[in-house]
Coordinates of C-alpha atoms and ligand atoms in Angstrom, one line a residue:
X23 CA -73.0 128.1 184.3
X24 CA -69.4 127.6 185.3
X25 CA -68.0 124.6 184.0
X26 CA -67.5 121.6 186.5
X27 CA -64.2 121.4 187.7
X28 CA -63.1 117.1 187.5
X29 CA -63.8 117.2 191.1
X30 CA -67.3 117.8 191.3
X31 CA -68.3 114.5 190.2
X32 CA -66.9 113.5 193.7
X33 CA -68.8 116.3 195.7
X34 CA -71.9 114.2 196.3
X35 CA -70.6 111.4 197.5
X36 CA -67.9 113.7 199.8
X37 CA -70.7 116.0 201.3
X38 CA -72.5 112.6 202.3
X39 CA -70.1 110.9 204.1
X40 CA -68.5 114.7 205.7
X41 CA -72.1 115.2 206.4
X42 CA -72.1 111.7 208.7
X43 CA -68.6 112.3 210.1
X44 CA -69.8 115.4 211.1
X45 CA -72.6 114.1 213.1
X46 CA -70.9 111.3 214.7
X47 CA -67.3 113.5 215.3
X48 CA -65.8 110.0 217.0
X49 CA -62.4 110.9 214.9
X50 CA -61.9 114.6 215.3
X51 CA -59.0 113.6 217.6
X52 CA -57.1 111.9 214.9
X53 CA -56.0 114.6 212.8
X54 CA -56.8 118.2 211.5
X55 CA -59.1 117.2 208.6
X56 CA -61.9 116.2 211.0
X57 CA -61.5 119.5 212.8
X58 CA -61.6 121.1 209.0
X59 CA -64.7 119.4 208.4
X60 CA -66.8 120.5 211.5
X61 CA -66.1 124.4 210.3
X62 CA -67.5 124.2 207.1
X63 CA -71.2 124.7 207.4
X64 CA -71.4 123.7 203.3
X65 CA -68.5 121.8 201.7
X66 CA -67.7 123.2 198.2
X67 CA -65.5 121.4 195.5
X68 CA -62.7 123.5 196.7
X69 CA -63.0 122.2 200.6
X70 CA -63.1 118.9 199.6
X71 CA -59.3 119.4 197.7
X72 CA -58.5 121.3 200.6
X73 CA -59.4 118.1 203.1
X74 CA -58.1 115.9 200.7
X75 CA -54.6 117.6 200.7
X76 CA -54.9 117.7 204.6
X77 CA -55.3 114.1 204.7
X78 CA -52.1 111.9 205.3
X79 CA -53.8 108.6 204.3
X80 CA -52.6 107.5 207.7
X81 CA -56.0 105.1 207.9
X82 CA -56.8 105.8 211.4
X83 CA -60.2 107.3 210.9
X84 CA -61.0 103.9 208.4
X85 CA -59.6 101.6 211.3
X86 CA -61.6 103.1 213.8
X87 CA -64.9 103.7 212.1
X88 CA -68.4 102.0 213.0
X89 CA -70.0 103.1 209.6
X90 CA -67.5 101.5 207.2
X91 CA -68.4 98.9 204.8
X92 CA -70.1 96.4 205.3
X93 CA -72.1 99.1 207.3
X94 CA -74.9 100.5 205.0
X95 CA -73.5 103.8 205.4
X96 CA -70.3 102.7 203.7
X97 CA -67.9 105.5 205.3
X98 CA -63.9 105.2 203.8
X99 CA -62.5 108.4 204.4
X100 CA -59.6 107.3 203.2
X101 CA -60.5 106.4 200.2
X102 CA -62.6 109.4 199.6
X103 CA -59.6 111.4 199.8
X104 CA -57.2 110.1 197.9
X105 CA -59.7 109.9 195.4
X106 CA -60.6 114.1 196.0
X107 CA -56.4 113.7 195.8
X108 CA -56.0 112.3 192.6
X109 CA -58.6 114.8 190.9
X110 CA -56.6 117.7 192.1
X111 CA -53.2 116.1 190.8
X112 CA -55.2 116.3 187.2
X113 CA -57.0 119.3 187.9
X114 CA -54.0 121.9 188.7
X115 CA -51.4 120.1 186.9
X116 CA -50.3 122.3 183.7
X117 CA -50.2 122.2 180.8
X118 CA -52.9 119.3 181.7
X119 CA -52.1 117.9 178.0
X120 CA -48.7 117.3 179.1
X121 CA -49.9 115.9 182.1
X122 CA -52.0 113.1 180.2
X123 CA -48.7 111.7 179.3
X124 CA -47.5 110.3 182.4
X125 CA -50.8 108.5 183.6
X126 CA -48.7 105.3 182.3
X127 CA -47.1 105.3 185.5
X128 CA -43.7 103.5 185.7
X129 CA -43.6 102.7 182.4
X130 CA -43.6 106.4 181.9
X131 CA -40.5 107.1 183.6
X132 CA -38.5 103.7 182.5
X133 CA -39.0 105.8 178.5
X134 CA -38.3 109.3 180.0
X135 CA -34.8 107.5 181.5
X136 CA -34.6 106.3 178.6
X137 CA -34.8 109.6 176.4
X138 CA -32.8 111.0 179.0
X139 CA -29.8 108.8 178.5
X140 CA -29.8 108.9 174.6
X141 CA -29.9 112.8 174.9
X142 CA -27.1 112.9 176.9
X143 CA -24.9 110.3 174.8
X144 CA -26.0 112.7 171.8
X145 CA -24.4 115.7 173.6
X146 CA -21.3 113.5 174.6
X147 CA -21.2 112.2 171.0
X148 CA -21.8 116.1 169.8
X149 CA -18.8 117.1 172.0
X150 CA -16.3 114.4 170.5
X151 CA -16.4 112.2 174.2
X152 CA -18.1 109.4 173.4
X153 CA -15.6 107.2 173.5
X154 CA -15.8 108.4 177.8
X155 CA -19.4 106.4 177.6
X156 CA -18.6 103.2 176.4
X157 CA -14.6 102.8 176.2
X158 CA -13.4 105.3 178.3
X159 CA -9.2 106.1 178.4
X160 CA -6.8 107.7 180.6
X161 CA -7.7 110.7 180.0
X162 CA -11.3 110.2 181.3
X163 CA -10.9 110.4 184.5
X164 CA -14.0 112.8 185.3
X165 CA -17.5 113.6 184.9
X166 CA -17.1 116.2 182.9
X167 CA -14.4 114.3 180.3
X168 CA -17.6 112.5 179.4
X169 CA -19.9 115.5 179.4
X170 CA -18.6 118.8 179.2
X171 CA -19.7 121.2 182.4
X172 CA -22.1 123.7 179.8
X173 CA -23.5 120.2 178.3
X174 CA -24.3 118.7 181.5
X175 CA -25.4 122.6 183.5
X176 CA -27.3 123.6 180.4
X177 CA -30.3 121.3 180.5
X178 CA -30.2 120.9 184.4
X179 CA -31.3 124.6 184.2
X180 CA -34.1 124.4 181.6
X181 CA -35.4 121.2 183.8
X182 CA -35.3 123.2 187.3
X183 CA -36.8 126.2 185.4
X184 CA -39.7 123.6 184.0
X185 CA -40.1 122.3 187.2
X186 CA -40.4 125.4 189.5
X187 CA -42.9 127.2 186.7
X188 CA -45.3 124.0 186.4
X189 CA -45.4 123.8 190.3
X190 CA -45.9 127.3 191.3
X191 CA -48.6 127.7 188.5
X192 CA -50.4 124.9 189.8
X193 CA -49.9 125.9 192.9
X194 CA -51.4 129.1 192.6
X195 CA -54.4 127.4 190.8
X196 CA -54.8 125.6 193.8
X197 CA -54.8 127.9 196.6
X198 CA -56.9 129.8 194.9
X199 CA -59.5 127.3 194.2
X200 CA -58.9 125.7 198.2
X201 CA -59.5 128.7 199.2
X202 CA -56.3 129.5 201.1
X203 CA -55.6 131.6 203.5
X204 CA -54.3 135.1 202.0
X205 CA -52.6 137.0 204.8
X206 CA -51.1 134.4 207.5
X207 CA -49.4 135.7 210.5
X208 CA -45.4 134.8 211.4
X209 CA -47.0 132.3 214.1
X210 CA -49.2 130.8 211.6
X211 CA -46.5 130.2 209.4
X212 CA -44.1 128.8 211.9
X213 CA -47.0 126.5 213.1
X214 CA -48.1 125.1 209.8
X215 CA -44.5 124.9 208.6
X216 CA -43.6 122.8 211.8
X217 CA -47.0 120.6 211.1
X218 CA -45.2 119.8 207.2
X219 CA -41.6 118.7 208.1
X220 CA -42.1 116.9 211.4
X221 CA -45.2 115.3 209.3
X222 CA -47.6 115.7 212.5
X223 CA -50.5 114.6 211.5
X224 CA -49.2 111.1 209.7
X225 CA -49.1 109.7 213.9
X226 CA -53.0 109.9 214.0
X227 CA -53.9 110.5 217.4
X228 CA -51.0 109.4 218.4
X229 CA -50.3 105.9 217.0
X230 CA -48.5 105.9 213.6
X231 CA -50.0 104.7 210.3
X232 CA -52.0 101.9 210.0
X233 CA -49.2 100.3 207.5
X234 CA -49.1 97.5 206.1
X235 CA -51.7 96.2 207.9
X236 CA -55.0 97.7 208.5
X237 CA -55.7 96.1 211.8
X238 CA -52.1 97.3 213.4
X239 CA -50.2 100.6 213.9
X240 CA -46.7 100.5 213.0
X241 CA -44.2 103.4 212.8
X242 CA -42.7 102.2 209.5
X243 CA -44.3 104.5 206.6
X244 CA -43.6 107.8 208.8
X245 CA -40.0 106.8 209.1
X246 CA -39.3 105.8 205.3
X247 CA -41.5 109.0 204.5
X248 CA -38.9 111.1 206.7
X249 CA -36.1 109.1 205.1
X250 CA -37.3 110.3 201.8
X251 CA -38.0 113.2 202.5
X252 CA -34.7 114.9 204.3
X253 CA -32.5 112.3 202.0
X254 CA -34.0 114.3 199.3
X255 CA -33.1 117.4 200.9
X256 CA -29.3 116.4 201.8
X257 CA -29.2 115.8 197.8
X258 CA -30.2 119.4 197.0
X259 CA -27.6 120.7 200.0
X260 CA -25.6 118.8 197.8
X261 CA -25.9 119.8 194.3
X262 CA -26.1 123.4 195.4
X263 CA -23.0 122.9 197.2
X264 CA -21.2 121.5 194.0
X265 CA -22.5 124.4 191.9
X266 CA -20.8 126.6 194.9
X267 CA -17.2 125.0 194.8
X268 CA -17.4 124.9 190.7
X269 CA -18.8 128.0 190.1
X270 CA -18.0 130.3 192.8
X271 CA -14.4 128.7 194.5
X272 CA -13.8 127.6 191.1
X273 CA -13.0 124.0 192.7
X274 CA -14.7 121.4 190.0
X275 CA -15.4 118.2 191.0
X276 CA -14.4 115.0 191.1
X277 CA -14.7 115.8 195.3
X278 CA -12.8 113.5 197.7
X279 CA -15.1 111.4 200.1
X280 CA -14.9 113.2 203.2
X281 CA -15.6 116.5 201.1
X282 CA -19.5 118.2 201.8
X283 CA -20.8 117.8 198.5
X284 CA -19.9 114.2 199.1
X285 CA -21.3 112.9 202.3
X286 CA -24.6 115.1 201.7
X287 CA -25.2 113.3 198.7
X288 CA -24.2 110.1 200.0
X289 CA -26.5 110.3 203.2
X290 CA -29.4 111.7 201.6
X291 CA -29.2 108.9 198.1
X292 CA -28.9 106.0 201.1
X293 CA -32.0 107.7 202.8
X294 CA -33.4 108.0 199.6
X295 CA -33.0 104.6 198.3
X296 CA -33.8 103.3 201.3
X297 CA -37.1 105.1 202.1
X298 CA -38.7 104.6 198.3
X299 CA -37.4 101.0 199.0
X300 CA -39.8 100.8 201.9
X301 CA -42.7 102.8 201.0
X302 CA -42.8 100.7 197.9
X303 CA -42.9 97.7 200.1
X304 CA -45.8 99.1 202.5
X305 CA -47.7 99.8 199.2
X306 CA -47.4 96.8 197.9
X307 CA -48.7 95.2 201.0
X308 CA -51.4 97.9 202.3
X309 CA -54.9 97.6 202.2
X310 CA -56.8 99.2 198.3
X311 CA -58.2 101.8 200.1
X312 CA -56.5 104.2 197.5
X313 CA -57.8 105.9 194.2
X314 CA -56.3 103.9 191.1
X315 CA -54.7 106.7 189.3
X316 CA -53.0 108.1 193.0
X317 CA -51.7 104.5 193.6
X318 CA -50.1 104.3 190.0
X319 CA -48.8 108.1 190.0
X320 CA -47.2 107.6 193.8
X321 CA -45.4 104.1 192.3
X322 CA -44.3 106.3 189.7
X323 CA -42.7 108.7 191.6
X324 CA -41.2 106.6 194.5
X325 CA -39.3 104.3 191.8
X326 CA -38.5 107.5 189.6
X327 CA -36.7 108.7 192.8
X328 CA -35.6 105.2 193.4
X329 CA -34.0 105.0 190.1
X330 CA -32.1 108.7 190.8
X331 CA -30.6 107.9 194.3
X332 CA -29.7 104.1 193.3
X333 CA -27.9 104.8 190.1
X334 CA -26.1 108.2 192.0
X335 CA -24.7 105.9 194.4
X336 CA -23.5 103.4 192.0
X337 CA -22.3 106.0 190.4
X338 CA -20.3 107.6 193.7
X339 CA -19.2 103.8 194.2
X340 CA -17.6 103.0 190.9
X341 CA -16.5 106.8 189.2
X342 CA -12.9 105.4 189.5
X343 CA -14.1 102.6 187.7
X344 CA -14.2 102.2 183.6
X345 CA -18.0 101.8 184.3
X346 CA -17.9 105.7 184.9
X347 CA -19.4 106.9 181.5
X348 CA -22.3 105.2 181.3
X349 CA -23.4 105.1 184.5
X350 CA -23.3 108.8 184.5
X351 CA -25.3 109.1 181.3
X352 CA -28.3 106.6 182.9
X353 CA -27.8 108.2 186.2
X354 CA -28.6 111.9 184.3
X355 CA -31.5 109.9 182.3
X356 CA -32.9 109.4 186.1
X357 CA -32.7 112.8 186.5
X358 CA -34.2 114.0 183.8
X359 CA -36.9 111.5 184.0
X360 CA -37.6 112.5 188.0
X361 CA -38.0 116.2 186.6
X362 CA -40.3 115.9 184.2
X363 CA -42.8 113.2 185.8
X364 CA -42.3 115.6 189.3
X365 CA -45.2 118.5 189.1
X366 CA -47.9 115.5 187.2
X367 CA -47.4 113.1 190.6
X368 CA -47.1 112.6 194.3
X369 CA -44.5 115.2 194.3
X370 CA -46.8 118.2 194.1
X371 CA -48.3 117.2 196.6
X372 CA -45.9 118.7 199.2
X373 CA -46.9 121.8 197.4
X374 CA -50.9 120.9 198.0
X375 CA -49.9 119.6 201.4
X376 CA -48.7 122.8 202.5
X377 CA -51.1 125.1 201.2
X378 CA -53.6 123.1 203.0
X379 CA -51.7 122.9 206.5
X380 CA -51.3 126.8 206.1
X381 CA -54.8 127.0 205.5
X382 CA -55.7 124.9 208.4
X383 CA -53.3 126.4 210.6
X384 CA -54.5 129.9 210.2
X385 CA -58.1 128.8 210.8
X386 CA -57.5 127.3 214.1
X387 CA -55.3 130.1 215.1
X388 CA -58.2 132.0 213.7
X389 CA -60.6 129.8 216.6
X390 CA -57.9 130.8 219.0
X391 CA -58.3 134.4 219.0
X392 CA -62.0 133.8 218.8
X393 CA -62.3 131.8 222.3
X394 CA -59.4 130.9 223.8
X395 CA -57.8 127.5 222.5
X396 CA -59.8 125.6 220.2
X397 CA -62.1 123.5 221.5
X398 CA -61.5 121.4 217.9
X399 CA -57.6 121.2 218.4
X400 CA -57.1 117.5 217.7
X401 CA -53.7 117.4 219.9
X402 CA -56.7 118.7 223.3
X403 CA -58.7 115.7 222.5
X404 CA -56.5 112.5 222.1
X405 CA -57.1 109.5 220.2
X406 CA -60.3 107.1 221.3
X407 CA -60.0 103.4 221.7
X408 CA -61.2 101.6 217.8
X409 CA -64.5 100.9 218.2
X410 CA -64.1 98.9 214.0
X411 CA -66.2 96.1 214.0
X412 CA -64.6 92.9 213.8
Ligands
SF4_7 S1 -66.1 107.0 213.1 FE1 -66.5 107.0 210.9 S2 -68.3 108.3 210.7 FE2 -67.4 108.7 212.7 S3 -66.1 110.5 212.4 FE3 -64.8 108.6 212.2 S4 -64.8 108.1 210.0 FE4 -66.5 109.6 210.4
SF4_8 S1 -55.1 111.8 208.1 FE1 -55.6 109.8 208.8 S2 -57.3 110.0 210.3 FE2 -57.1 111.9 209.1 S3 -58.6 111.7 207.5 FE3 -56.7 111.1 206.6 S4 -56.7 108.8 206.9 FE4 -58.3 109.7 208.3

């Protein structure tokens, strides 16, 4: 017998409340995972990670539905899949020893910061700068007077390579056990890739997320989300950029402010900082309708981010300042405590996420070509009125 994966202790519990949704089918306007549902005749361990990585947690379907507690059928979607989530965080994550490590949450990443720090002063100290850190001199006037370039480039390299290897293992592990799609067509692609970065599905049937409170729509997690999300992005447009100018123009920084490398890490550290700032907030004020573990391993990861962006623009703010040196040695601890937490936590998730979308894109297209346009595309249907009980 093959051993049980961690998420078939869920499958009971997941097939009987798919099994009522899919009788009742009141929500299959809100969102693709209702539409997901109603094509699988028999919902395997691997569906269920595949709905649960559909799922936005925008709380529409749990707002909306008749049979959730105290109804004796006790339906919470929601909760359901974050908790299928959470499972597939653990189950793909590799090496899942390593893993185990940073189920402490925040406290995790305030002792990774930590290490970080302490390994760059070591490598400052190592190089003869450590004067830069704490009493910095004339001479000190850059970055890289504190921490010479190969010091600083070195183990930014062996953290990316970390990073990418964990993420595309796990991902692999998970498309295969989702079942994803194998071949998907230039349309399907376009589509599903669409569906990720305008986040389509996070507006429900077309209100927004049911954030902070339960009873209320409110556009506010969608918008920090997206100013996470593409503030994230400026900051790699920016650090590719500076590798560029250093290693290719051979133009090392310090950059003046109105310089590229500049104002993309400026805007997307204030979208940054400001989007974990907020989704932090709305967390802290939502309803528990999330898994535990999935609650403590998203904190982690917004205030690991948090940490990065906030100390980079402190950092921007005062590198004329005698502050410089050891502000950049906590601001590299961020980093390196952001890259190691990344592939055990919420980030992967945009990994699982698309995988998921692709999956779901290809089988409506897949409907499509069957009979015309789907009779289960969500967007043909609309969102019904709530019909929650008070
Ligand atoms: S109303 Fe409840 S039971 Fe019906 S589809 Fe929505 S979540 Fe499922
Ligand atoms: S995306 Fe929203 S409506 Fe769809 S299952 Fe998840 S919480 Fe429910």
């Amino acid at each position: 017998m093959a051993e049980p994966t961690s998420i078939d202790g869920l499958l009971a519990e997941g097939q009987r409340q798919i099994a009522i949704c899919n009788g009742c089918r009141y929500c299959e306007g809100y969102c693709a995972v209702f539409p997901a549902m109603e094509r699988l005749p028999v919902v395997g361990a691997g569906d269920l990670t595949y709905l649960a990585n559909l799922c936005h947690d925008c709380r529409a379907c749990y707002q909306a539905c008749m049979y959730a507690p105290p109804h004796p059928f006790g339906v919470e979607i929601p909760k359901l899949m974050s908790e299928a989530r959470e499972r597939s965080y653990s189950e793909f994550a590799r090496p899942r020893w390593f893993a185990r490590w940073f189920t402490a949450g925040p406290r995790a990443v305030a002792a990774l910061t930590l290490a970080g720090a302490l390994v760059f002063a070591f490598l400052a100290w190592a190089a003869g700068r450590a004067r830069g850190i704490f009493a910095p001199t004339e001479s000190t006037r850059t970055f890289f007077d504190v921490i010479p370039y190969g010091l600083m480039l070195v183990p930014s390299l062996l953290l990316t390579a970390f990073l990418l290897a964990v993420i595309v293992w796990g991902f692999i592990d998970f498309q295969r056990a989702s079942r994803g799609a194998s071949h998907l067509g230039a349309r399907v692609w376009l589509s599903g890739l669409a569906e990720v970065a305008t986040l389509r599905w996070m507006r429900g049937g077309g209100d927004d997320c049911y954030y902070p409170a339960i009873e209320r729509s409110s556009p506010l997690r969608r918008r920090f989300h997206h100013l996470t999300a593409y503030g994230f992005l400026a900051a790699l447009v920016s650090t590719s950029l500076a590798s560029f100018y250093h290693n290719v123009l051979d133009l090392p920084a310090p950059y003046p402010v109105l310089h590229p490398v500049v104002l993309f890490g400026l805007v997307g550290g204030i979208g940054m900082t400001v989007g974990t700032t907020g989704l932090l907030w709305l967390k802290a004020r939502a309803a528990p309708l999330q898994a535990r573990r999935e609650a403590l391993l998203n904190s982690s990861f917004l205030v690991s981010l948090n940490l990065a962006s906030t100390s980079g623009l402190f950092l921007l703010a005062l590198r004329d300042t005698p502050a410089m040196g050891a502000l950049l040695v906590l601001h590299l601890g961020t980093i390196v405590a952001l890259y190691v937490t990344a592939p055990y936590g919420k980030f992967v998730h945009i990994v699982y996420r698309t995988a998921a979308v692709l999956r779901s894109a290809a089988e409506r297209a897949a409907d499509e070509a069957a009979g015309g346009r789907s009779a289960r595309e969500p967007a043909a249907l609309g969102r019904p009125a709530s019909t929650r009980l008070p």
